[in-house]
XYZ file of C-alpha atoms in Angstrom:
271
model
C 83.120 104.714 92.734
C 85.303 105.976 95.517
C 82.392 106.023 97.879
C 81.204 102.505 96.921
C 84.706 101.182 97.162
C 85.257 102.617 100.790
C 81.962 102.003 102.495
C 81.872 98.398 100.873
C 85.347 97.627 102.709
C 83.639 99.425 105.948
C 81.121 96.331 105.781
C 78.518 98.155 103.461
C 76.281 95.691 101.539
C 77.385 95.554 98.083
C 80.241 94.433 95.739
C 83.144 96.784 94.686
C 87.172 96.588 94.266
C 88.865 97.342 97.282
C 90.031 101.189 97.606
C 93.836 101.698 96.533
C 94.229 104.290 99.687
C 93.732 104.054 103.438
C 90.242 105.599 104.223
C 89.603 108.447 106.432
C 86.041 107.315 108.600
C 84.839 110.936 109.366
C 85.808 112.206 106.222
C 83.793 109.735 104.318
C 80.487 110.094 106.766
C 80.666 114.327 106.457
C 80.683 113.762 102.478
C 78.058 111.126 102.664
C 75.121 113.495 102.264
C 76.368 114.559 98.817
C 76.851 110.923 97.591
C 73.200 110.076 98.992
C 71.881 112.800 96.767
C 73.366 111.092 93.802
C 72.985 107.365 94.801
C 70.102 107.139 97.443
C 70.705 103.142 97.477
C 74.291 103.924 98.914
C 72.859 106.419 101.106
C 70.361 104.082 102.630
C 73.097 101.435 103.228
C 75.707 104.008 104.623
C 73.036 104.990 107.141
C 72.501 101.520 108.185
C 76.190 100.957 108.602
C 76.648 104.456 110.361
C 74.026 103.905 112.924
C 74.409 100.048 113.766
C 78.303 99.674 113.227
C 79.551 103.253 113.500
C 79.593 103.613 117.336
C 82.436 101.257 117.622
C 84.483 103.347 115.258
C 83.383 106.946 114.904
C 85.069 110.055 116.534
C 82.089 111.827 116.926
C 83.697 115.138 117.905
C 86.227 114.904 115.069
C 82.998 114.238 112.621
C 81.529 117.387 113.775
C 84.558 119.395 112.813
C 84.761 117.645 109.490
C 81.089 118.414 108.609
C 81.889 121.866 109.298
C 84.481 121.895 106.240
C 81.710 120.686 103.911
C 79.559 123.616 102.684
C 75.938 123.210 102.845
C 76.325 119.799 105.057
C 75.656 121.157 108.652
C 72.154 121.991 108.092
C 71.434 118.682 106.251
C 73.533 116.306 108.043
C 70.912 116.020 111.092
C 68.390 114.201 108.839
C 70.820 112.124 106.840
C 73.073 111.115 109.688
C 71.322 111.562 112.881
C 73.756 111.765 115.682
C 74.470 108.373 117.045
C 73.122 108.711 120.514
C 69.878 109.989 118.746
C 70.012 107.142 116.167
C 70.623 104.401 118.767
C 67.924 105.742 120.957
C 65.102 106.028 118.339
C 63.253 102.433 117.513
C 61.515 103.988 114.760
C 64.560 104.577 113.005
C 66.192 101.554 113.606
C 63.215 99.548 111.787
C 63.517 101.501 108.569
C 67.305 100.695 108.312
C 68.275 97.924 105.881
C 70.098 95.498 108.466
C 72.545 94.472 105.626
C 75.615 96.180 106.776
C 78.110 93.824 108.926
C 81.073 94.551 111.045
C 84.426 95.513 108.604
C 87.057 92.806 108.511
C 89.715 94.610 110.179
C 92.750 92.973 108.484
C 91.914 94.869 105.152
C 95.090 97.011 104.680
C 93.078 100.321 103.787
C 91.447 100.131 107.261
C 94.579 100.994 109.390
C 92.871 103.946 111.012
C 89.925 101.607 112.437
C 92.606 98.925 113.513
C 94.517 101.499 115.305
C 91.354 102.833 117.248
C 90.277 99.064 118.072
C 94.042 98.969 119.831
C 94.669 102.481 121.208
C 90.793 103.926 121.660
C 88.855 106.272 119.451
C 90.297 109.440 118.862
C 93.813 111.427 118.346
C 96.050 108.829 120.096
C 94.964 106.132 117.493
C 94.983 108.435 114.490
C 98.538 109.887 115.340
C 99.867 106.458 115.818
C 98.480 105.284 112.586
C 99.848 108.403 110.768
C 103.360 107.851 112.075
C 103.321 104.188 110.972
C 102.063 105.016 107.891
C 105.152 107.566 106.573
C 106.945 106.050 103.688
C 110.120 107.022 105.393
C 110.550 107.251 109.104
C 111.564 110.795 109.190
C 111.256 113.662 111.938
C 107.719 115.160 111.937
C 106.280 118.187 113.502
C 102.808 118.695 115.018
C 101.679 120.739 111.754
C 103.140 118.133 109.182
C 101.369 115.040 110.514
C 98.291 116.320 108.546
C 95.617 115.009 110.951
C 92.528 116.972 109.950
C 90.167 117.470 112.515
C 92.072 117.227 115.849
C 93.385 120.224 117.652
C 97.158 121.204 117.789
C 97.121 120.966 121.550
C 95.610 117.373 121.386
C 97.935 115.995 118.627
C 100.987 117.820 120.775
C 99.629 115.762 123.900
C 99.661 112.433 122.195
C 103.266 113.355 120.672
C 104.813 114.041 124.159
C 103.284 111.193 125.743
C 104.885 108.925 123.263
C 108.208 110.398 123.608
C 107.859 110.256 127.422
C 107.809 106.434 126.956
C 110.622 106.413 124.480
C 108.539 105.483 121.428
C 109.499 109.087 120.047
C 112.494 110.984 120.344
C 111.601 114.902 120.719
C 113.820 117.810 120.153
C 113.328 121.598 119.819
C 114.506 123.663 117.017
C 113.755 127.330 117.764
C 110.043 127.270 118.420
C 109.189 124.036 116.848
C 109.380 120.856 118.560
C 110.370 117.983 116.600
C 109.646 114.209 116.619
C 111.038 110.933 115.597
C 109.662 107.484 115.848
C 112.152 105.582 117.363
C 110.485 102.336 117.749
C 108.540 101.691 114.419
C 108.828 97.878 114.540
C 106.430 97.116 117.618
C 103.813 99.664 116.129
C 103.847 98.325 112.751
C 103.528 94.867 113.943
C 100.434 95.715 116.046
C 99.018 97.487 112.995
C 100.145 95.356 109.954
C 99.206 95.210 107.283
C 100.394 99.205 107.085
C 99.453 100.863 103.726
C 101.283 104.153 102.508
C 100.011 107.458 103.960
C 96.486 108.237 102.423
C 96.000 111.581 100.553
C 94.129 114.186 102.614
C 90.757 112.854 102.069
C 89.228 115.556 104.300
C 90.432 118.168 102.053
C 90.045 116.618 99.114
C 86.314 115.852 99.735
C 85.757 119.153 101.184
C 86.797 120.652 97.993
C 84.527 118.368 95.862
C 81.613 119.186 98.334
C 82.409 123.302 97.418
C 82.014 122.159 93.587
C 78.937 120.428 94.210
C 77.118 122.753 96.614
C 78.074 125.734 94.266
C 76.275 123.751 91.369
C 73.194 123.142 93.492
C 72.958 126.933 94.414
C 73.975 128.530 91.096
C 74.222 125.801 88.509
C 70.966 127.115 86.468
C 72.578 130.578 86.559
C 74.493 132.247 83.748
C 76.879 133.447 86.754
C 77.485 129.789 87.627
C 81.334 130.198 86.353
C 81.544 133.302 88.270
C 80.261 132.002 91.596
C 82.616 128.672 91.110
C 85.494 130.853 91.048
C 84.734 132.848 94.106
C 84.082 129.680 95.816
C 87.257 128.007 95.091
C 89.108 131.092 95.852
C 87.562 131.152 99.412
C 88.508 127.268 99.454
C 92.052 127.821 98.373
C 93.484 126.953 102.160
C 92.019 123.543 101.566
C 94.352 123.121 98.481
C 97.662 123.720 100.185
C 99.853 120.319 99.723
C 97.447 118.596 97.383
C 99.073 116.638 94.660
C 96.410 117.853 92.126
C 96.240 121.543 92.069
C 93.225 123.223 91.272
C 92.825 125.138 87.917
C 93.813 128.770 87.906
C 90.449 130.294 88.262
C 91.106 133.471 86.169
C 94.051 132.186 83.473
C 90.974 130.348 81.433
C 87.664 131.476 82.464
C 86.055 130.029 79.313
C 86.766 126.741 80.356
C 86.696 126.806 84.111
C 83.584 124.788 84.396
C 84.902 122.071 82.217
C 88.523 122.274 83.912
C 87.042 122.295 87.476
C 85.015 119.114 86.624
C 87.999 117.258 85.501
C 89.761 118.463 88.497
C 87.104 117.272 90.948
C 87.182 113.870 89.436
C 90.898 113.447 89.885
C 90.393 114.285 93.638
C 87.837 111.331 93.955
C 90.179 108.785 92.546
C 89.980 105.604 94.569
């Protein structure tokens, strides 16, 4: 349901209620091979959107970074989602596309990331600005607290320093950490309205669900599946930092681990 909601608001052919949270485009694309395995129709329509509409909006370098978070995707993403350059140059691929996707209506609140990119360019600058104006309360932020997965700290720092240099942010240092406060939220909000609340970390959520799905793909038919699942979740623990839905303890209830993890993964996919 989450995938249909998010892809439909982007312009994929289909009917679904609007999602409740702002989307993260590269996280959605990186996760799509898993969805396509379960729903080939959505996979085909998403590929049509990605090839025909995506070049206007997708941050390709960030997409490569998020693909690396998804276990098992790096090897399969090329045939499932060709690079934009390859897709655009292959007439044979274009003729197989459904041609049903349309450009998104950028006034949808959940598309604040795309609106920002249309104004400020596709990349870190647009996503930093969208993150700043999406704060529930205007409060100081640090580079590490903005939560932009897929961009390097130097790239985020450059954007913040540029905004501070023109008075949009106020910058000060405390110890070794730089702090930034949005001084002029009004003009930026006016540009990006309607601005929804800050979204959950879709990159981390979808990467964790990908861990579960990939572990099932490789070990689901074996008696050792629960053991392999516990090991995979332990390796992925850094992705769980700051999540509202904490993962089930892998050792406390070994007999119910598989059921507990399945329920937890479903909560991560709440639209």
